[in-house]
Short mmCIF file of C-alpha atoms and ligand atoms in Angstrom, two decimals:
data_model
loop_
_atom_site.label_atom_id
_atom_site.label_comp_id
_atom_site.label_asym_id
_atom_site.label_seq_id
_atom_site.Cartn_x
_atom_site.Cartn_y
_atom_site.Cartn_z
CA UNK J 683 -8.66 15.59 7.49
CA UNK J 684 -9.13 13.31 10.41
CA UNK J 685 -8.45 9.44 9.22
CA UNK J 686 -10.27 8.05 6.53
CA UNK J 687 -12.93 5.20 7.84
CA UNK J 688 -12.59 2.03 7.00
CA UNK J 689 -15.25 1.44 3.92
CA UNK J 690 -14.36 4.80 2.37
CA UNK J 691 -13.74 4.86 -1.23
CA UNK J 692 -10.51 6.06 -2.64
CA UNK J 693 -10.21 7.54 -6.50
CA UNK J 694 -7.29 6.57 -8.42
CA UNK J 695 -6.48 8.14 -11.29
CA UNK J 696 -4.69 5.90 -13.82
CA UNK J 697 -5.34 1.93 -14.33
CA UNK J 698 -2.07 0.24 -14.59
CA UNK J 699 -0.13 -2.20 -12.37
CA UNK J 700 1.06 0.50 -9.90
CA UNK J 701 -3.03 1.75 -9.24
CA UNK J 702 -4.01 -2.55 -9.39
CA UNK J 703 -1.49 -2.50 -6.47
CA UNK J 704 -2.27 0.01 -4.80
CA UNK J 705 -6.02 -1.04 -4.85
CA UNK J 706 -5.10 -4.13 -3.16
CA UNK J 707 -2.92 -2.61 -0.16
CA UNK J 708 -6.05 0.03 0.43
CA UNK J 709 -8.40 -3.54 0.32
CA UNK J 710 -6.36 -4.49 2.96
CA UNK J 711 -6.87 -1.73 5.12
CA UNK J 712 -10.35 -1.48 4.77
CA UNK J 713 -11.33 0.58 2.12
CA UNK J 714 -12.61 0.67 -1.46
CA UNK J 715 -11.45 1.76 -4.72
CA UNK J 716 -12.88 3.71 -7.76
CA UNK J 717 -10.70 3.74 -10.64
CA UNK J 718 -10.69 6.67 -14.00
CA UNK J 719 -9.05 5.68 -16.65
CA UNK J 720 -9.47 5.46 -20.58
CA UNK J 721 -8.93 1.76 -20.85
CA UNK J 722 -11.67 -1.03 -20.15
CA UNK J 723 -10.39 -3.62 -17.87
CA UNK J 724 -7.52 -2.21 -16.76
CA UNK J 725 -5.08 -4.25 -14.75
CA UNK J 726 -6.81 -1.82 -11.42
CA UNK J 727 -9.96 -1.73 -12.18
CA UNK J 728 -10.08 -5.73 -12.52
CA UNK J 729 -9.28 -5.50 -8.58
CA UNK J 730 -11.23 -2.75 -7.96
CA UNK J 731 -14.94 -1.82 -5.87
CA UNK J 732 -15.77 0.49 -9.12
CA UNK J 733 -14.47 2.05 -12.45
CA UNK J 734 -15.18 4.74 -15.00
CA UNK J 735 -13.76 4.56 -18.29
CA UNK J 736 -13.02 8.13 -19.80
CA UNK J 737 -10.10 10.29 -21.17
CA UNK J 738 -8.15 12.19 -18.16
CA UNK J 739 -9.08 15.25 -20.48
CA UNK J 740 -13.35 14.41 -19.97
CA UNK J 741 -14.68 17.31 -17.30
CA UNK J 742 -18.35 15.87 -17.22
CA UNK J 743 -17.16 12.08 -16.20
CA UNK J 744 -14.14 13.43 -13.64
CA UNK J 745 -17.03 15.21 -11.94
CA UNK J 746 -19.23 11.95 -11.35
CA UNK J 747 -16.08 10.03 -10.61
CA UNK J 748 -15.34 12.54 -8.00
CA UNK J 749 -18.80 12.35 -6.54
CA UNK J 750 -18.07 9.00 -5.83
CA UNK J 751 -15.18 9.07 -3.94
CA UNK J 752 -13.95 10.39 -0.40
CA UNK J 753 -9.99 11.22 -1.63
CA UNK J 754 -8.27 11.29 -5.07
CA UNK J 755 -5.06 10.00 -5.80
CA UNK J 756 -2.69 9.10 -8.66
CA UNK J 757 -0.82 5.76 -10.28
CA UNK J 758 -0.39 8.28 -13.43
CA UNK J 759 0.60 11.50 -13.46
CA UNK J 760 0.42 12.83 -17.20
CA UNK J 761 -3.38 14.33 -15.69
CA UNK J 762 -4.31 17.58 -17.41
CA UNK J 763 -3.96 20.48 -15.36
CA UNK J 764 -7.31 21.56 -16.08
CA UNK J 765 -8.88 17.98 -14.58
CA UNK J 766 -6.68 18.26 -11.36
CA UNK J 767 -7.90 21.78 -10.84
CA UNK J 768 -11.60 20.43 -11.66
CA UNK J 769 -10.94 17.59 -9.09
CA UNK J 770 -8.84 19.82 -6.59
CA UNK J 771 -12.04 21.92 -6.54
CA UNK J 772 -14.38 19.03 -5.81
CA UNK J 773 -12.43 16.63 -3.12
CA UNK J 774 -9.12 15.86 -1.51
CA UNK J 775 -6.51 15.64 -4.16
CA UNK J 776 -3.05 13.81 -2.76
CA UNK J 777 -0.65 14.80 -3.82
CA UNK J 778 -2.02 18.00 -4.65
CA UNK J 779 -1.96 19.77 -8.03
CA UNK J 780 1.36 21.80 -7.86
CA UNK J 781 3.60 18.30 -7.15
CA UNK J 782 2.00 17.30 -9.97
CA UNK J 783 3.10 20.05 -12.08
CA UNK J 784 6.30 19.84 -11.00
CA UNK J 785 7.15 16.39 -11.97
CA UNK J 786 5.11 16.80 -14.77
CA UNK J 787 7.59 19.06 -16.67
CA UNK J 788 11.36 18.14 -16.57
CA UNK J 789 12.36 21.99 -16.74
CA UNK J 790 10.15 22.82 -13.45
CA UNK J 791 10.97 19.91 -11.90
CA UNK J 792 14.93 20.47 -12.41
CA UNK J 793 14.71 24.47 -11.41
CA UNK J 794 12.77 23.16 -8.25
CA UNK J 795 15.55 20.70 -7.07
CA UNK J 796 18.33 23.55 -7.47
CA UNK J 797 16.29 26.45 -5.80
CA UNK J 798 16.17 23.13 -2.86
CA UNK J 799 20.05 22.96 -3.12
CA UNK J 800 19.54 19.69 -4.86
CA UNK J 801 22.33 18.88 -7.38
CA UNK J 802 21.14 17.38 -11.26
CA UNK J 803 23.08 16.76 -14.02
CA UNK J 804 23.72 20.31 -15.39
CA UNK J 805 20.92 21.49 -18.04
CA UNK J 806 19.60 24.01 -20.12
CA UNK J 807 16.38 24.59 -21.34
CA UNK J 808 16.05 24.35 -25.16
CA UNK J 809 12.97 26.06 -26.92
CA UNK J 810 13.83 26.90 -30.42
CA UNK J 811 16.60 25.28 -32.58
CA UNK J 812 18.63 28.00 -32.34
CA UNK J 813 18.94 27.28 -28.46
CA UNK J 814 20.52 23.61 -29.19
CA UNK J 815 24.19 24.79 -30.49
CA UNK J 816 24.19 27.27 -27.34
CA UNK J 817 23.14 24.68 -25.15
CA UNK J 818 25.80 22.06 -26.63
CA UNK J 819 28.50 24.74 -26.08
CA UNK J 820 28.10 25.11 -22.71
CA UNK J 821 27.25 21.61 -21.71
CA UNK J 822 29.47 20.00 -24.69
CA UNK J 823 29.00 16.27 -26.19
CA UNK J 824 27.87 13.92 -25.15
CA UNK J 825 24.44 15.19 -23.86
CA UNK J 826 21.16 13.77 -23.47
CA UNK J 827 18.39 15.99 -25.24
CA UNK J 828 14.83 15.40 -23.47
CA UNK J 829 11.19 16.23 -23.92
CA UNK J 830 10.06 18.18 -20.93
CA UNK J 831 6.80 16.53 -20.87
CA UNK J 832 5.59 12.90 -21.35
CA UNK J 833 9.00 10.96 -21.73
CA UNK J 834 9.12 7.38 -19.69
CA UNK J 835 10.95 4.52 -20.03
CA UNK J 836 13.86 6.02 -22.56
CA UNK J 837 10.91 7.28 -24.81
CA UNK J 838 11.31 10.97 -25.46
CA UNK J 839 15.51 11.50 -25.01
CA UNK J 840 18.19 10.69 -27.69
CA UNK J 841 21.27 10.89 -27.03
CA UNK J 842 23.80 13.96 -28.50
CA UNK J 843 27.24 12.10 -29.78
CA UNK J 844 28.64 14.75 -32.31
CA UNK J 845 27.45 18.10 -33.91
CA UNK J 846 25.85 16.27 -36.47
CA UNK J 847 23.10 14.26 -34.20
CA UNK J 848 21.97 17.88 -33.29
CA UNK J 849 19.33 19.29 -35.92
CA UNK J 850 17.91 15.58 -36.28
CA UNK J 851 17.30 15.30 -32.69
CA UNK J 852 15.62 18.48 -32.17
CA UNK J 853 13.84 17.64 -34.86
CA UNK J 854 12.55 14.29 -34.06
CA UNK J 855 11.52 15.08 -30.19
CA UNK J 856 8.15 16.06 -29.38
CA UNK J 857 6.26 17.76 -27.91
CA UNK J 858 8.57 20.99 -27.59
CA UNK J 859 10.16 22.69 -25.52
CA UNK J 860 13.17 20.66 -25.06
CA UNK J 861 16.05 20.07 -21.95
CA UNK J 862 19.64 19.71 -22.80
CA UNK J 863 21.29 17.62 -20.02
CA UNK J 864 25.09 16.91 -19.60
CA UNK J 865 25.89 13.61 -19.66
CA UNK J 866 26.64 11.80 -16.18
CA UNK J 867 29.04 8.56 -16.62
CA UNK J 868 27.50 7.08 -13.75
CA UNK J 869 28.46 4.32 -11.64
CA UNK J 870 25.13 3.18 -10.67
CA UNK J 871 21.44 4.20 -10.83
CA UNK J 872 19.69 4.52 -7.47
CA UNK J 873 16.25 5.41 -5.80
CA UNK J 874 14.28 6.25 -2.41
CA UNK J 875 10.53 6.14 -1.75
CA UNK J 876 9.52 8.95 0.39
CA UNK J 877 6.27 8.88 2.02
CA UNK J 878 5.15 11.96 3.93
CA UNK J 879 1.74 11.84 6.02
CA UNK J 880 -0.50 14.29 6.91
CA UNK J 881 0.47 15.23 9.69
CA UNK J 882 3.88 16.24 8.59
CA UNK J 883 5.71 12.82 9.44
CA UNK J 884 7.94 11.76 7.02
CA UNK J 885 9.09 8.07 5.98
CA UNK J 886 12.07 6.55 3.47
CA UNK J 887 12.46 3.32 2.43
CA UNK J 888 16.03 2.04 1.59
CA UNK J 889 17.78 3.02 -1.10
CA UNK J 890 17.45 0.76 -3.97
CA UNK J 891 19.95 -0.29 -7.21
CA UNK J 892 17.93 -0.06 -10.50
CA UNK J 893 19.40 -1.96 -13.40
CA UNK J 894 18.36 -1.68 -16.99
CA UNK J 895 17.55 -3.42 -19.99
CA UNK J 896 17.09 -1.93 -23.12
CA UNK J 897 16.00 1.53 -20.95
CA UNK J 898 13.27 -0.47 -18.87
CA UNK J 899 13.84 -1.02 -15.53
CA UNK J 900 15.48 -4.56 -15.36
CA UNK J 901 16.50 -5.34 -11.48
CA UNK J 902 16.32 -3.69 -8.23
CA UNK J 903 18.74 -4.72 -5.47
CA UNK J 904 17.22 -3.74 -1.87
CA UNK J 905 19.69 -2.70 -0.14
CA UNK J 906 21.52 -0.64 -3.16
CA UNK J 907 25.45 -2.38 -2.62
CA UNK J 908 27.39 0.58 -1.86
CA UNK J 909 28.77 2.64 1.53
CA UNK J 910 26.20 3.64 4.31
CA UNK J 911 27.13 7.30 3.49
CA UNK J 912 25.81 7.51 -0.23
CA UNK J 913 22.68 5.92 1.31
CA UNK J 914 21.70 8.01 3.84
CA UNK J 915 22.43 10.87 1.87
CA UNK J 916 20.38 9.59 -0.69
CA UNK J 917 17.81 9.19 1.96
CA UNK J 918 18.64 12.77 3.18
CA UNK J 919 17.58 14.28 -0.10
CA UNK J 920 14.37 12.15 -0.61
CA UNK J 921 13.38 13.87 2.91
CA UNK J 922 14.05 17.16 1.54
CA UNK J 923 12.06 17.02 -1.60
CA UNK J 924 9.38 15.25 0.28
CA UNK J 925 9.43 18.65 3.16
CA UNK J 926 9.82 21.01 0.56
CA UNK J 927 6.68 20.14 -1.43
CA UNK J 928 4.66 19.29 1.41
CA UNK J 929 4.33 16.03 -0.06
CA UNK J 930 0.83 14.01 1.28
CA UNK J 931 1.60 10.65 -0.27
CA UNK J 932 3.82 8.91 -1.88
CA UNK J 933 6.82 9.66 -4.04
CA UNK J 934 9.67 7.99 -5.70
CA UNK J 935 13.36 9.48 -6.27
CA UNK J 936 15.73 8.76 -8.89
CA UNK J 937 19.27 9.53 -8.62
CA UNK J 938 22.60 8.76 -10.06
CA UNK J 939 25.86 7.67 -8.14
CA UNK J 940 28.69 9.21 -9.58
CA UNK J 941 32.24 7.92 -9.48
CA UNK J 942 32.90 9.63 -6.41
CA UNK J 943 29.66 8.67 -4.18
CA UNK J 944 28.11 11.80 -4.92
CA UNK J 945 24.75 12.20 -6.07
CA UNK J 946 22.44 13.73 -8.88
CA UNK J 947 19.16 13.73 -8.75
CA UNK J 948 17.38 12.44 -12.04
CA UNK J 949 13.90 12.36 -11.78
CA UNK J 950 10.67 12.78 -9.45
CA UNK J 951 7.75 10.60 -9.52
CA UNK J 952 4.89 11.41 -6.97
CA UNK J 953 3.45 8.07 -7.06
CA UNK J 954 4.61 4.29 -6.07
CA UNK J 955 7.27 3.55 -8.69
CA UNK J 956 8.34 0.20 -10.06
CA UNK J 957 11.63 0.63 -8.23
CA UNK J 958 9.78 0.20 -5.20
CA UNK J 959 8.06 -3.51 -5.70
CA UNK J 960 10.77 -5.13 -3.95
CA UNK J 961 9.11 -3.32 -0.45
CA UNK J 962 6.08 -4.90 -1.12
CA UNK J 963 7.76 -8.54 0.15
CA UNK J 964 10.80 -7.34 1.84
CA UNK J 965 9.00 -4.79 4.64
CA UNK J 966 6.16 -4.95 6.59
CA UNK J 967 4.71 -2.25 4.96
CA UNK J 968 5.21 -1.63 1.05
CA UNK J 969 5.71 1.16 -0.86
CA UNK J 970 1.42 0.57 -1.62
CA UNK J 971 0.11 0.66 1.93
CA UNK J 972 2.45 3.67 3.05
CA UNK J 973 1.15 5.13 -0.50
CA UNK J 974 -2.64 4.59 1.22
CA UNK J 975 -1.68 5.14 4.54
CA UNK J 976 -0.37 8.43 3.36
CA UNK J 977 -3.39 10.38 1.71
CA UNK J 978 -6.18 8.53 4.11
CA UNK J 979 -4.76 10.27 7.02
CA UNK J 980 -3.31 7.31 9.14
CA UNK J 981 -0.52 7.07 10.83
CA UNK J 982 2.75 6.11 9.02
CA UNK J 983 5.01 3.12 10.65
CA UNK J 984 8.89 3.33 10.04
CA UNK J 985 9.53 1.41 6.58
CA UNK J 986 11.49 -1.53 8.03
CA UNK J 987 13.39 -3.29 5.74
CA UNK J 988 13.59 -7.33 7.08
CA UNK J 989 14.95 -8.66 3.87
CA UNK J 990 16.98 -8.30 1.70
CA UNK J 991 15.44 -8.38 -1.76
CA UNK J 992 15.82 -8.61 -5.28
CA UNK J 993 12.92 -7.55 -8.10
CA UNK J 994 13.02 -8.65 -11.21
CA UNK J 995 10.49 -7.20 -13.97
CA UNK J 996 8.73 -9.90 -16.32
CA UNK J 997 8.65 -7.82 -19.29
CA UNK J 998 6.28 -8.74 -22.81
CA UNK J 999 6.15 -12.38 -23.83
CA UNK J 1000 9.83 -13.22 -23.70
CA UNK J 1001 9.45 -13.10 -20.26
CA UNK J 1002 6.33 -14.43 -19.38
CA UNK J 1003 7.07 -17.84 -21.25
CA UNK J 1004 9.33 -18.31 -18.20
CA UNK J 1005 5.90 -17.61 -16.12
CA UNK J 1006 4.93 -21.04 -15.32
CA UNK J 1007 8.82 -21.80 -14.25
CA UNK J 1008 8.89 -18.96 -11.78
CA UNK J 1009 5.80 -20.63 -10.18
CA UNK J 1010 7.52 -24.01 -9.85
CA UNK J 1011 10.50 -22.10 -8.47
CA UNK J 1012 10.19 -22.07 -4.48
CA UNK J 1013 11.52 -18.58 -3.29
CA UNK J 1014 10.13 -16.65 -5.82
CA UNK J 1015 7.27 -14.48 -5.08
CA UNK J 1016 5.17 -13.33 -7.97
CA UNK J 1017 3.22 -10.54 -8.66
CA UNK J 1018 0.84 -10.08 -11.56
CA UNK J 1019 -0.96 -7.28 -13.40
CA UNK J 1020 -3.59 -9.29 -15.35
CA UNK J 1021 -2.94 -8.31 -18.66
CA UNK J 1022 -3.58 -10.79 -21.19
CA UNK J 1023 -1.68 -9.05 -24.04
CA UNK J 1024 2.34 -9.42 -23.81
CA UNK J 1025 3.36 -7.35 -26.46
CA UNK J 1026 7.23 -6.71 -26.43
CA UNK J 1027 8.42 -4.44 -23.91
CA UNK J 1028 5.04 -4.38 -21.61
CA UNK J 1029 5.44 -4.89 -18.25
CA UNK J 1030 3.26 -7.64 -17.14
CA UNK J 1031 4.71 -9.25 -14.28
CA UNK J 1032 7.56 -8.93 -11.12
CA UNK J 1033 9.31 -10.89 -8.41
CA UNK J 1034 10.50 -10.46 -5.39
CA UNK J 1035 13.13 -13.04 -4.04
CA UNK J 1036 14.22 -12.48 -0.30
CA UNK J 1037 17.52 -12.99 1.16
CA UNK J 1038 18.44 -12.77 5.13
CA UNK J 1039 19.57 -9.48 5.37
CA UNK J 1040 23.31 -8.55 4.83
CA UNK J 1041 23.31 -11.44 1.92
CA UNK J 1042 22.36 -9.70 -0.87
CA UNK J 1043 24.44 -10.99 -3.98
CA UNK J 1044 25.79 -8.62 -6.03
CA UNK J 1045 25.30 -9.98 -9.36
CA UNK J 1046 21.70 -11.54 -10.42
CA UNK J 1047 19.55 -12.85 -13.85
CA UNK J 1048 16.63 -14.77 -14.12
CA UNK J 1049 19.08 -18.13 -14.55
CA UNK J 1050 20.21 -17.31 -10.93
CA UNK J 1051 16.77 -17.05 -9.44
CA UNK J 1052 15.18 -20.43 -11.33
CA UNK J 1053 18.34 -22.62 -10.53
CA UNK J 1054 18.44 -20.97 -6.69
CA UNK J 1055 21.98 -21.60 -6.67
CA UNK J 1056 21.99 -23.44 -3.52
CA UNK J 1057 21.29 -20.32 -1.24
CA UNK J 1058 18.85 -19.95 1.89
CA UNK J 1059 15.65 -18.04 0.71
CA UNK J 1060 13.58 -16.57 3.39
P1 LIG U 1813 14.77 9.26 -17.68
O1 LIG U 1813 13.65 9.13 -18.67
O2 LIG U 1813 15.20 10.68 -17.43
O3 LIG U 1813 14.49 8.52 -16.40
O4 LIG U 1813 16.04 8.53 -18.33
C1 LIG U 1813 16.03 7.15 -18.62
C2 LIG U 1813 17.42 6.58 -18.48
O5 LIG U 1813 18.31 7.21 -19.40
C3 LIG U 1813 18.02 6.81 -17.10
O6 LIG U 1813 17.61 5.82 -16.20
C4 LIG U 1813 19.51 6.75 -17.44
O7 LIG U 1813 19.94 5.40 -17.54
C5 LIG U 1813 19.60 7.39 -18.80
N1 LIG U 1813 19.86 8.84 -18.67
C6 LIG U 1813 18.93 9.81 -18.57
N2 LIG U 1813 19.51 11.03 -18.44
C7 LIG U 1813 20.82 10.84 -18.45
C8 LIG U 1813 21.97 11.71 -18.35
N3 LIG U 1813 21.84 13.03 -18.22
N4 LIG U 1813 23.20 11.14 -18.40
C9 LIG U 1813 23.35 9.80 -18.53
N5 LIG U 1813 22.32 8.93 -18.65
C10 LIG U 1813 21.07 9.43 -18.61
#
C-alpha cells in the first residue's frame, strides 16, 4: 500500500486506553478513527471520528465497520479468528491474522520463539490432568501453571508450590488446555517496543524496567538500569521476532533478566503496551504514532529516546484520589483514559516524569514524584 492520506479513517478494534491513545497520535497525523467495540463510551471512542458498539464475535456489524474504514488495526487482541479472517477478507488488517494467533495462544506463541532460537522459561503443554504430574516432573516445583488463552494481568496462572497445589490448580484454570512453565527467579522484568513498517524497516525503543504491584504493572523506568549488553540484546531479540513475523505495526516484548544478564522471553503483545507510555513524553515519537505510522504506510523515524523517564500507573480509586495532587505537582505529566468508574484495580490514569538523560533514579513511588525531591525535571 502506498501511504495512507491524510483524512483516511483507521479501524481499531478494541476501546480501551491503549486504542483512546492511539486515536489521538493518528489525530495528529491527519487521520480519523472508527472504533468496534462492545462497550458504549469507551475511553477511544470518546476521542474518536466514529464508533460501533458490537461483540468482536458479530459478522454482520464487523462488515459495516469495515466498510467504513481504509485499514484495521488492534488495541485488543482476544479477536475471534473467524472476525479477523472476515475482516482480513474485506480490508488491510495490521498486524495480520497469523501474529494474532500467535500471541493469542501461549503454547503457539512459546513453540514460535524456540523454532526463532528465542530462549523462554522451559514449558510443557498440559491438556488433560494426567499431563500435570508429567509436566511437574520434568520441570519440578515451583512452576507457574497458565491458561493458554485469555490470561492478563496475573489473571489465568497460579502458582505450583508443592504436589498438593496440583489437582486444584488444574482444576480451577480455564479455559483448557493448560502451559506448565518453570519458574524463573528473576532479577528484573524488562520490555522493548518493536515497530516494523511496511516497507520492511524496523524500529526499537529502549528497553524498559516494569515493576509490579499486586501483578499489575506498577512502574516503568526508561532506560531499564542495567549494562548496555542485556539491552541491546534485548533489543536484538525484539528485532528478530519483529523480522520473523513480518510484523506491520506495532508490538511489545516482555522478557525476564535472569541473575546472570541473560534473557527469557515472556510474552508477545502485537499492539502498544502499557510498558510503553513512558515513550509517549520521553521521545519524539511514542510508542502510538510509530503504532500509526506503522500500518498507514509512512515512513518510520528512529525512536529517540531524549529523556529519561519514569511511568507510573494510576490504578482504581486509591489512586486517583491522589489525581488532583499530581495536577498541582509541576513535572508530572498526566495522561487520562476518561473513565468515570474507578473500581479497584482499573487502570484509569498514568504519568510520565522526565529526567535529563543519564539521571534516572533507581528507586521511585508516588511520595517521590509529589514531593519532587529537589531534582531538575525537564
Ligand atoms: P504473564 O501473564 O505471563 O505476563 O505473567 C504475569 C507476571 O507473573 C509476570 O510479569 C511475572 O511477574 C510473573 N510470572 C509469569 N510467568 C512466570 C514464570 N514462569 N516464572 C516467574 N514468574 C512468572
Amino acid at each position: 500500500m502506498t501511504q495512507l492520506p491524510p483524512g483516511s479513517t483507521i479501524g481499531i478494534i478494541g476501546g480501551g486506553q491503549l486504542g483512546r491513545m492511539s486515536a489521538l497520535a493518528a489525530a495528529r497525523l491527519g487521520y480519523r478513527t472508527h472504533i468496534f467495540a462492545p462497550e458504549f463510551d469507551s475511553p477511544a471512542a470518546q476521542v474518536a471520528a466514529g464508533s460501533t458498539v458490537a461483540e468482536y464475535s458479530n459478522l454482520n456489524m464487523l462488515k459495516l465497520f469495515a466498510a467504513k474504514v481504509d485499514v484495521i488495526t488492534f488495541e485488543f487482541e482476544n479477536v475471534p479468528a473467524e472476525s479477523l479472517a472476515l475482516l482480513e477478507s474485506l480490508k488491510p488488517v495490521r498486524p495480520g491474522a497469523k501474529i494474532l494467533a500467535i500471541s493469542q495462544d501461549r503454547l503457539l506463541e512459546k513453540q514460535f520463539l524456540n523454532t526463532a532460537g528465542i530462549a523462554t522459561a522451559p514449558w510443557a503443554a498440559v491438556e488433560t490432568a494426567e499431563d500435570l504430574p508429567a509436566a511437574v516432573a520434568r520441570l519440578g516445583l515451583p512452576a507457574v501453571l497458565k491458561t493458554t488463552r485469555l490470561g492478563y494481568d496475573g489473571k489465568g496462572q497460579q502458582m505450583l508450590r508443592t504436589q498438593a497445589d496440583l489437582a486444584p490448580a488444574f482444576a480451577s484454570l480455564e479455559p483448557k488446555p493448560l502451559v506448565l512453565e518453570g519458574f524463573v527467579n528473576f532479577a528484573a522484568e524488562i520490555s522493548v517496543m518493536v515497530a516494523r513498517g511496511v516497507d520492511g524497516t524496523i524500529v526499537t525503543f529502549d528497553a524498559a524496567e516494569n515493576r509490579h504491584k499486586h501483578h499489575i504493572l506498577d512502574l516503568t523506568f526508561a532506560p531499564a538500569p542495567m549494562p548496555l549488553t542485556v539491552l541491546e540484546e534485548a533489543q536484538r531479540i525484539a528485532r528478530t521476532i519483529a523480522e520473523k513475523l513480518e510484523l506491520v505495526g506495532l508490538l511489545g516484548v516482555e522478557m525476564f533478566v535472569t541473575a546472570d544478564g541473560s534473557l527469557l522471553v515472556n510474552e508477545i503483545a502485537p499492539r502498544p503496551h502499557n510498558s510503553g507510555h513512558w515513550t509517549m513524553d520521553a521521545c519524539p515519537c511514542s510508542q502510538f504514532e510509530m503504532h500509526i505510522r506503522a500500518i498507514a504506510g509512512l515512513p518510520l523515524p528512529p525512536a529517540i529516546r531524549h529523556s529519561d523517564a519514569v511511568m507510573k500507573n494510576l490504578i482504581g480509586p486509591e489512586d486517583m484520589d491522589l489525581w488532583p495532587r499530581i495536577l498541582a505537582t509541576p513535572g508530572l505529566i498526566p495522561h487520562h483514559y476518561g473513565k468515570t468508574e474507578a473500581r479497584p484495580g482499573r487502570k484509569m490514569a498514568h504519568f510520565n516524569r522526565l529526567f535529563p538523560k543519564g539521571s534516572l533514579p533507581g528507586e521511585f513511588g508516588i511520595e517521590d514524584a509529589l514531593k519532587l525531591n529537589g531534582q531538575e525535571t525537564v
